[in-house]
């Protein structure tokens, strides 16, 4: 999907939200976007592998993953031009531009071959983005369709805070709404359903008393 075909309303909304927030995003989010580093550690990218992040934001995750998996190639997709500007600058500062490609696109409907010249990926991951994407279920389906035959999809996002006090859940939900974030109560059910449809394995973990959920879908069954 080209940038001119993107859902303009959501792209503009994300640009508006992050036009200034992007400058302090990584500093502030490290305190409550929990489980991201655990996701990166679990990617286990094969030698010479390819990795796509959907909703790459400031590039923080791609940079950490590229440092860890030094012979892999990375690609990042985001709907916000503002975030991509920040990500591109950060990746350049790290000297990773030759190994990381970025593109503007809609994570619910993208043509990876056109955007990146790479149709499938060994690993795809989505970190705290499904809770911000309208029609997020389509992102899961699109990601599974873009996996290589032995690839895997890795997801971390807000859980339902089921093991935490009610007052904490209320405060957190109120804070998240300021940034158009809505934890997906049916995330596990959708992922389970999509994994069955795609013939993929499914692993789901609850982190920090339900604060975050971590899931892995893949390797496809023969």
mmCIF file with all atom_site columns, N, CA and C in Angstrom, residues 131-180:
data_model
loop_
_atom_site.group_PDB
_atom_site.id
_atom_site.type_symbol
_atom_site.label_atom_id
_atom_site.label_alt_id
_atom_site.label_comp_id
_atom_site.label_asym_id
_atom_site.label_entity_id
_atom_site.label_seq_id
_atom_site.pdbx_PDB_ins_code
_atom_site.Cartn_x
_atom_site.Cartn_y
_atom_site.Cartn_z
_atom_site.occupancy
_atom_site.B_iso_or_equiv
_atom_site.pdbx_formal_charge
_atom_site.auth_seq_id
_atom_site.auth_comp_id
_atom_site.auth_asym_id
_atom_site.auth_atom_id
_atom_site.pdbx_PDB_model_num
ATOM 1   N N  . UNK A 1 131 ? -2.848 -2.287  20.260 1.00 0.00 ? 131 UNK A N  1
ATOM 2   C CA . UNK A 1 131 ? -3.779 -1.539  21.109 1.00 0.00 ? 131 UNK A CA 1
ATOM 3   C C  . UNK A 1 131 ? -4.022 -0.125  20.590 1.00 0.00 ? 131 UNK A C  1
ATOM 4   N N  . UNK A 1 132 ? -3.353 0.241   19.491 1.00 0.00 ? 132 UNK A N  1
ATOM 5   C CA . UNK A 1 132 ? -3.535 1.571   18.906 1.00 0.00 ? 132 UNK A CA 1
ATOM 6   C C  . UNK A 1 132 ? -4.098 1.520   17.486 1.00 0.00 ? 132 UNK A C  1
ATOM 7   N N  . UNK A 1 133 ? -4.213 0.339   16.923 1.00 0.00 ? 133 UNK A N  1
ATOM 8   C CA . UNK A 1 133 ? -4.550 0.208   15.501 1.00 0.00 ? 133 UNK A CA 1
ATOM 9   C C  . UNK A 1 133 ? -6.035 -0.120  15.335 1.00 0.00 ? 133 UNK A C  1
ATOM 10  N N  . UNK A 1 134 ? -6.788 0.727   14.656 1.00 0.00 ? 134 UNK A N  1
ATOM 11  C CA . UNK A 1 134 ? -8.174 0.372   14.324 1.00 0.00 ? 134 UNK A CA 1
ATOM 12  C C  . UNK A 1 134 ? -8.178 -0.853  13.407 1.00 0.00 ? 134 UNK A C  1
ATOM 13  N N  . UNK A 1 135 ? -9.067 -1.778  13.671 1.00 0.00 ? 135 UNK A N  1
ATOM 14  C CA . UNK A 1 135 ? -9.084 -2.998  12.862 1.00 0.00 ? 135 UNK A CA 1
ATOM 15  C C  . UNK A 1 135 ? -7.829 -3.831  13.050 1.00 0.00 ? 135 UNK A C  1
ATOM 16  N N  . UNK A 1 136 ? -7.322 -3.853  14.281 1.00 0.00 ? 136 UNK A N  1
ATOM 17  C CA . UNK A 1 136 ? -6.054 -4.518  14.587 1.00 0.00 ? 136 UNK A CA 1
ATOM 18  C C  . UNK A 1 136 ? -6.040 -5.997  14.228 1.00 0.00 ? 136 UNK A C  1
ATOM 19  N N  . UNK A 1 137 ? -7.195 -6.628  14.207 1.00 0.00 ? 137 UNK A N  1
ATOM 20  C CA . UNK A 1 137 ? -7.253 -8.049  13.845 1.00 0.00 ? 137 UNK A CA 1
ATOM 21  C C  . UNK A 1 137 ? -6.673 -8.291  12.456 1.00 0.00 ? 137 UNK A C  1
ATOM 22  N N  . UNK A 1 138 ? -6.854 -7.313  11.548 1.00 0.00 ? 138 UNK A N  1
ATOM 23  C CA . UNK A 1 138 ? -6.320 -7.444  10.196 1.00 0.00 ? 138 UNK A CA 1
ATOM 24  C C  . UNK A 1 138 ? -4.796 -7.413  10.197 1.00 0.00 ? 138 UNK A C  1
ATOM 25  N N  . UNK A 1 139 ? -4.219 -6.732  11.175 1.00 0.00 ? 139 UNK A N  1
ATOM 26  C CA . UNK A 1 139 ? -2.762 -6.708  11.290 1.00 0.00 ? 139 UNK A CA 1
ATOM 27  C C  . UNK A 1 139 ? -2.221 -8.097  11.574 1.00 0.00 ? 139 UNK A C  1
ATOM 28  N N  . UNK A 1 140 ? -2.896 -8.830  12.435 1.00 0.00 ? 140 UNK A N  1
ATOM 29  C CA . UNK A 1 140 ? -2.465 -10.195 12.754 1.00 0.00 ? 140 UNK A CA 1
ATOM 30  C C  . UNK A 1 140 ? -2.513 -11.062 11.506 1.00 0.00 ? 140 UNK A C  1
ATOM 31  N N  . UNK A 1 141 ? -3.616 -10.984 10.762 1.00 0.00 ? 141 UNK A N  1
ATOM 32  C CA . UNK A 1 141 ? -3.753 -11.775 9.544  1.00 0.00 ? 141 UNK A CA 1
ATOM 33  C C  . UNK A 1 141 ? -2.709 -11.383 8.507  1.00 0.00 ? 141 UNK A C  1
ATOM 34  N N  . UNK A 1 142 ? -2.470 -10.078 8.349  1.00 0.00 ? 142 UNK A N  1
ATOM 35  C CA . UNK A 1 142 ? -1.494 -9.604  7.371  1.00 0.00 ? 142 UNK A CA 1
ATOM 36  C C  . UNK A 1 142 ? -0.081 -10.047 7.742  1.00 0.00 ? 142 UNK A C  1
ATOM 37  N N  . UNK A 1 143 ? 0.222  -10.024 9.034  1.00 0.00 ? 143 UNK A N  1
ATOM 38  C CA . UNK A 1 143 ? 1.547  -10.442 9.482  1.00 0.00 ? 143 UNK A CA 1
ATOM 39  C C  . UNK A 1 143 ? 1.764  -11.925 9.232  1.00 0.00 ? 143 UNK A C  1
ATOM 40  N N  . UNK A 1 144 ? 0.782  -12.738 9.537  1.00 0.00 ? 144 UNK A N  1
ATOM 41  C CA . UNK A 1 144 ? 0.912  -14.173 9.304  1.00 0.00 ? 144 UNK A CA 1
ATOM 42  C C  . UNK A 1 144 ? 1.093  -14.473 7.823  1.00 0.00 ? 144 UNK A C  1
ATOM 43  N N  . UNK A 1 145 ? 0.414  -13.713 6.974  1.00 0.00 ? 145 UNK A N  1
ATOM 44  C CA . UNK A 1 145 ? 0.533  -13.918 5.529  1.00 0.00 ? 145 UNK A CA 1
ATOM 45  C C  . UNK A 1 145 ? 1.919  -13.541 5.015  1.00 0.00 ? 145 UNK A C  1
ATOM 46  N N  . UNK A 1 146 ? 2.640  -12.696 5.752  1.00 0.00 ? 146 UNK A N  1
ATOM 47  C CA . UNK A 1 146 ? 3.958  -12.227 5.315  1.00 0.00 ? 146 UNK A CA 1
ATOM 48  C C  . UNK A 1 146 ? 5.103  -13.016 5.940  1.00 0.00 ? 146 UNK A C  1
ATOM 49  N N  . UNK A 1 147 ? 4.791  -14.087 6.663  1.00 0.00 ? 147 UNK A N  1
ATOM 50  C CA . UNK A 1 147 ? 5.837  -14.911 7.258  1.00 0.00 ? 147 UNK A CA 1
ATOM 51  C C  . UNK A 1 147 ? 6.413  -15.881 6.241  1.00 0.00 ? 147 UNK A C  1
ATOM 52  N N  . UNK A 1 148 ? 7.703  -16.140 6.353  1.00 0.00 ? 148 UNK A N  1
ATOM 53  C CA . UNK A 1 148 ? 8.310  -17.214 5.586  1.00 0.00 ? 148 UNK A CA 1
ATOM 54  C C  . UNK A 1 148 ? 7.807  -18.546 6.141  1.00 0.00 ? 148 UNK A C  1
ATOM 55  N N  . UNK A 1 149 ? 7.977  -19.649 5.398  1.00 0.00 ? 149 UNK A N  1
ATOM 56  C CA . UNK A 1 149 ? 7.405  -20.932 5.829  1.00 0.00 ? 149 UNK A CA 1
ATOM 57  C C  . UNK A 1 149 ? 7.762  -21.353 7.244  1.00 0.00 ? 149 UNK A C  1
ATOM 58  N N  . UNK A 1 150 ? 8.953  -21.029 7.706  1.00 0.00 ? 150 UNK A N  1
ATOM 59  C CA . UNK A 1 150 ? 9.352  -21.382 9.072  1.00 0.00 ? 150 UNK A CA 1
ATOM 60  C C  . UNK A 1 150 ? 9.429  -20.151 9.964  1.00 0.00 ? 150 UNK A C  1
ATOM 61  N N  . UNK A 1 151 ? 8.715  -19.109 9.590  1.00 0.00 ? 151 UNK A N  1
ATOM 62  C CA . UNK A 1 151 ? 8.762  -17.866 10.342 1.00 0.00 ? 151 UNK A CA 1
ATOM 63  C C  . UNK A 1 151 ? 7.887  -17.869 11.569 1.00 0.00 ? 151 UNK A C  1
ATOM 64  N N  . UNK A 1 152 ? 7.985  -16.799 12.357 1.00 0.00 ? 152 UNK A N  1
ATOM 65  C CA . UNK A 1 152 ? 7.156  -16.671 13.555 1.00 0.00 ? 152 UNK A CA 1
ATOM 66  C C  . UNK A 1 152 ? 6.795  -15.213 13.791 1.00 0.00 ? 152 UNK A C  1
ATOM 67  N N  . UNK A 1 153 ? 5.620  -15.033 14.359 1.00 0.00 ? 153 UNK A N  1
ATOM 68  C CA . UNK A 1 153 ? 5.080  -13.711 14.698 1.00 0.00 ? 153 UNK A CA 1
ATOM 69  C C  . UNK A 1 153 ? 5.120  -13.539 16.206 1.00 0.00 ? 153 UNK A C  1
ATOM 70  N N  . UNK A 1 154 ? 5.712  -12.444 16.675 1.00 0.00 ? 154 UNK A N  1
ATOM 71  C CA . UNK A 1 154 ? 5.885  -12.193 18.104 1.00 0.00 ? 154 UNK A CA 1
ATOM 72  C C  . UNK A 1 154 ? 5.136  -10.913 18.469 1.00 0.00 ? 154 UNK A C  1
ATOM 73  N N  . UNK A 1 155 ? 4.326  -10.981 19.521 1.00 0.00 ? 155 UNK A N  1
ATOM 74  C CA . UNK A 1 155 ? 3.473  -9.855  19.905 1.00 0.00 ? 155 UNK A CA 1
ATOM 75  C C  . UNK A 1 155 ? 3.574  -9.623  21.410 1.00 0.00 ? 155 UNK A C  1
ATOM 76  N N  . UNK A 1 156 ? 3.759  -8.357  21.798 1.00 0.00 ? 156 UNK A N  1
ATOM 77  C CA . UNK A 1 156 ? 3.618  -7.970  23.193 1.00 0.00 ? 156 UNK A CA 1
ATOM 78  C C  . UNK A 1 156 ? 2.725  -6.735  23.238 1.00 0.00 ? 156 UNK A C  1
ATOM 79  N N  . UNK A 1 157 ? 1.820  -6.723  24.201 1.00 0.00 ? 157 UNK A N  1
ATOM 80  C CA . UNK A 1 157 ? 0.913  -5.574  24.326 1.00 0.00 ? 157 UNK A CA 1
ATOM 81  C C  . UNK A 1 157 ? 0.293  -5.597  25.711 1.00 0.00 ? 157 UNK A C  1
ATOM 82  N N  . UNK A 1 158 ? -0.496 -4.565  25.983 1.00 0.00 ? 158 UNK A N  1
ATOM 83  C CA . UNK A 1 158 ? -1.168 -4.494  27.270 1.00 0.00 ? 158 UNK A CA 1
ATOM 84  C C  . UNK A 1 158 ? -2.113 -5.674  27.443 1.00 0.00 ? 158 UNK A C  1
ATOM 85  N N  . UNK A 1 159 ? -2.091 -6.257  28.644 1.00 0.00 ? 159 UNK A N  1
ATOM 86  C CA . UNK A 1 159 ? -3.077 -7.258  29.006 1.00 0.00 ? 159 UNK A CA 1
ATOM 87  C C  . UNK A 1 159 ? -4.280 -6.583  29.633 1.00 0.00 ? 159 UNK A C  1
ATOM 88  N N  . UNK A 1 160 ? -5.011 -7.341  30.421 1.00 0.00 ? 160 UNK A N  1
ATOM 89  C CA . UNK A 1 160 ? -6.188 -6.809  31.094 1.00 0.00 ? 160 UNK A CA 1
ATOM 90  C C  . UNK A 1 160 ? -5.932 -6.523  32.573 1.00 0.00 ? 160 UNK A C  1
ATOM 91  N N  . UNK A 1 161 ? -4.655 -6.596  32.983 1.00 0.00 ? 161 UNK A N  1
ATOM 92  C CA . UNK A 1 161 ? -4.257 -6.303  34.372 1.00 0.00 ? 161 UNK A CA 1
ATOM 93  C C  . UNK A 1 161 ? -5.097 -7.107  35.370 1.00 0.00 ? 161 UNK A C  1
ATOM 94  N N  . UNK A 1 162 ? -5.367 -8.356  34.973 1.00 0.00 ? 162 UNK A N  1
ATOM 95  C CA . UNK A 1 162 ? -6.288 -9.174  35.752 1.00 0.00 ? 162 UNK A CA 1
ATOM 96  C C  . UNK A 1 162 ? -5.799 -9.498  37.158 1.00 0.00 ? 162 UNK A C  1
ATOM 97  N N  . UNK A 1 163 ? -4.488 -9.468  37.372 1.00 0.00 ? 163 UNK A N  1
ATOM 98  C CA . UNK A 1 163 ? -3.968 -9.761  38.697 1.00 0.00 ? 163 UNK A CA 1
ATOM 99  C C  . UNK A 1 163 ? -3.600 -8.531  39.503 1.00 0.00 ? 163 UNK A C  1
ATOM 100 N N  . UNK A 1 164 ? -3.970 -7.351  38.997 1.00 0.00 ? 164 UNK A N  1
ATOM 101 C CA . UNK A 1 164 ? -3.604 -6.094  39.655 1.00 0.00 ? 164 UNK A CA 1
ATOM 102 C C  . UNK A 1 164 ? -4.831 -5.423  40.277 1.00 0.00 ? 164 UNK A C  1
ATOM 103 N N  . UNK A 1 165 ? -4.636 -4.525  41.231 1.00 0.00 ? 165 UNK A N  1
ATOM 104 C CA . UNK A 1 165 ? -5.779 -3.881  41.903 1.00 0.00 ? 165 UNK A CA 1
ATOM 105 C C  . UNK A 1 165 ? -6.652 -3.095  40.921 1.00 0.00 ? 165 UNK A C  1
ATOM 106 N N  . UNK A 1 166 ? -7.933 -3.015  41.233 1.00 0.00 ? 166 UNK A N  1
ATOM 107 C CA . UNK A 1 166 ? -8.883 -2.326  40.362 1.00 0.00 ? 166 UNK A CA 1
ATOM 108 C C  . UNK A 1 166 ? -8.518 -0.858  40.193 1.00 0.00 ? 166 UNK A C  1
ATOM 109 N N  . UNK A 1 167 ? -8.055 -0.210  41.263 1.00 0.00 ? 167 UNK A N  1
ATOM 110 C CA . UNK A 1 167 ? -7.705 1.208   41.157 1.00 0.00 ? 167 UNK A CA 1
ATOM 111 C C  . UNK A 1 167 ? -6.564 1.416   40.162 1.00 0.00 ? 167 UNK A C  1
ATOM 112 N N  . UNK A 1 168 ? -5.625 0.456   40.126 1.00 0.00 ? 168 UNK A N  1
ATOM 113 C CA . UNK A 1 168 ? -4.517 0.567   39.194 1.00 0.00 ? 168 UNK A CA 1
ATOM 114 C C  . UNK A 1 168 ? -5.018 0.433   37.756 1.00 0.00 ? 168 UNK A C  1
ATOM 115 N N  . UNK A 1 169 ? -5.909 -0.516  37.533 1.00 0.00 ? 169 UNK A N  1
ATOM 116 C CA . UNK A 1 169 ? -6.463 -0.697  36.190 1.00 0.00 ? 169 UNK A CA 1
ATOM 117 C C  . UNK A 1 169 ? -7.176 0.561   35.724 1.00 0.00 ? 169 UNK A C  1
ATOM 118 N N  . UNK A 1 170 ? -7.924 1.180   36.614 1.00 0.00 ? 170 UNK A N  1
ATOM 119 C CA . UNK A 1 170 ? -8.662 2.390   36.245 1.00 0.00 ? 170 UNK A CA 1
ATOM 120 C C  . UNK A 1 170 ? -7.726 3.539   35.900 1.00 0.00 ? 170 UNK A C  1
ATOM 121 N N  . UNK A 1 171 ? -6.688 3.732   36.708 1.00 0.00 ? 171 UNK A N  1
ATOM 122 C CA . UNK A 1 171 ? -5.730 4.791   36.427 1.00 0.00 ? 171 UNK A CA 1
ATOM 123 C C  . UNK A 1 171 ? -5.005 4.551   35.113 1.00 0.00 ? 171 UNK A C  1
ATOM 124 N N  . UNK A 1 172 ? -4.591 3.314   34.886 1.00 0.00 ? 172 UNK A N  1
ATOM 125 C CA . UNK A 1 172 ? -3.860 3.003   33.670 1.00 0.00 ? 172 UNK A CA 1
ATOM 126 C C  . UNK A 1 172 ? -4.734 3.212   32.436 1.00 0.00 ? 172 UNK A C  1
ATOM 127 N N  . UNK A 1 173 ? -5.982 2.730   32.491 1.00 0.00 ? 173 UNK A N  1
ATOM 128 C CA . UNK A 1 173 ? -6.867 2.885   31.333 1.00 0.00 ? 173 UNK A CA 1
ATOM 129 C C  . UNK A 1 173 ? -7.117 4.365   31.035 1.00 0.00 ? 173 UNK A C  1
ATOM 130 N N  . UNK A 1 174 ? -7.289 5.165   32.078 1.00 0.00 ? 174 UNK A N  1
ATOM 131 C CA . UNK A 1 174 ? -7.499 6.593   31.870 1.00 0.00 ? 174 UNK A CA 1
ATOM 132 C C  . UNK A 1 174 ? -6.295 7.256   31.224 1.00 0.00 ? 174 UNK A C  1
ATOM 133 N N  . UNK A 1 175 ? -5.110 6.887   31.657 1.00 0.00 ? 175 UNK A N  1
ATOM 134 C CA . UNK A 1 175 ? -3.884 7.427   31.077 1.00 0.00 ? 175 UNK A CA 1
ATOM 135 C C  . UNK A 1 175 ? -3.741 7.013   29.615 1.00 0.00 ? 175 UNK A C  1
ATOM 136 N N  . UNK A 1 176 ? -3.997 5.740   29.336 1.00 0.00 ? 176 UNK A N  1
ATOM 137 C CA . UNK A 1 176 ? -3.826 5.233   27.970 1.00 0.00 ? 176 UNK A CA 1
ATOM 138 C C  . UNK A 1 176 ? -4.797 5.880   26.994 1.00 0.00 ? 176 UNK A C  1
ATOM 139 N N  . UNK A 1 177 ? -5.988 6.181   27.452 1.00 0.00 ? 177 UNK A N  1
ATOM 140 C CA . UNK A 1 177 ? -6.968 6.803   26.555 1.00 0.00 ? 177 UNK A CA 1
ATOM 141 C C  . UNK A 1 177 ? -6.500 8.164   26.042 1.00 0.00 ? 177 UNK A C  1
ATOM 142 N N  . UNK A 1 178 ? -5.660 8.832   26.814 1.00 0.00 ? 178 UNK A N  1
ATOM 143 C CA . UNK A 1 178 ? -5.128 10.124  26.366 1.00 0.00 ? 178 UNK A CA 1
ATOM 144 C C  . UNK A 1 178 ? -4.303 9.971   25.085 1.00 0.00 ? 178 UNK A C  1
ATOM 145 N N  . UNK A 1 179 ? -3.802 8.771   24.852 1.00 0.00 ? 179 UNK A N  1
ATOM 146 C CA . UNK A 1 179 ? -2.962 8.510   23.686 1.00 0.00 ? 179 UNK A CA 1
ATOM 147 C C  . UNK A 1 179 ? -3.660 7.579   22.684 1.00 0.00 ? 179 UNK A C  1
ATOM 148 N N  . UNK A 1 180 ? -4.975 7.464   22.815 1.00 0.00 ? 180 UNK A N  1
ATOM 149 C CA . UNK A 1 180 ? -5.779 6.641   21.904 1.00 0.00 ? 180 UNK A CA 1
ATOM 150 C C  . UNK A 1 180 ? -5.347 5.180   21.944 1.00 0.00 ? 180 UNK A C  1
#
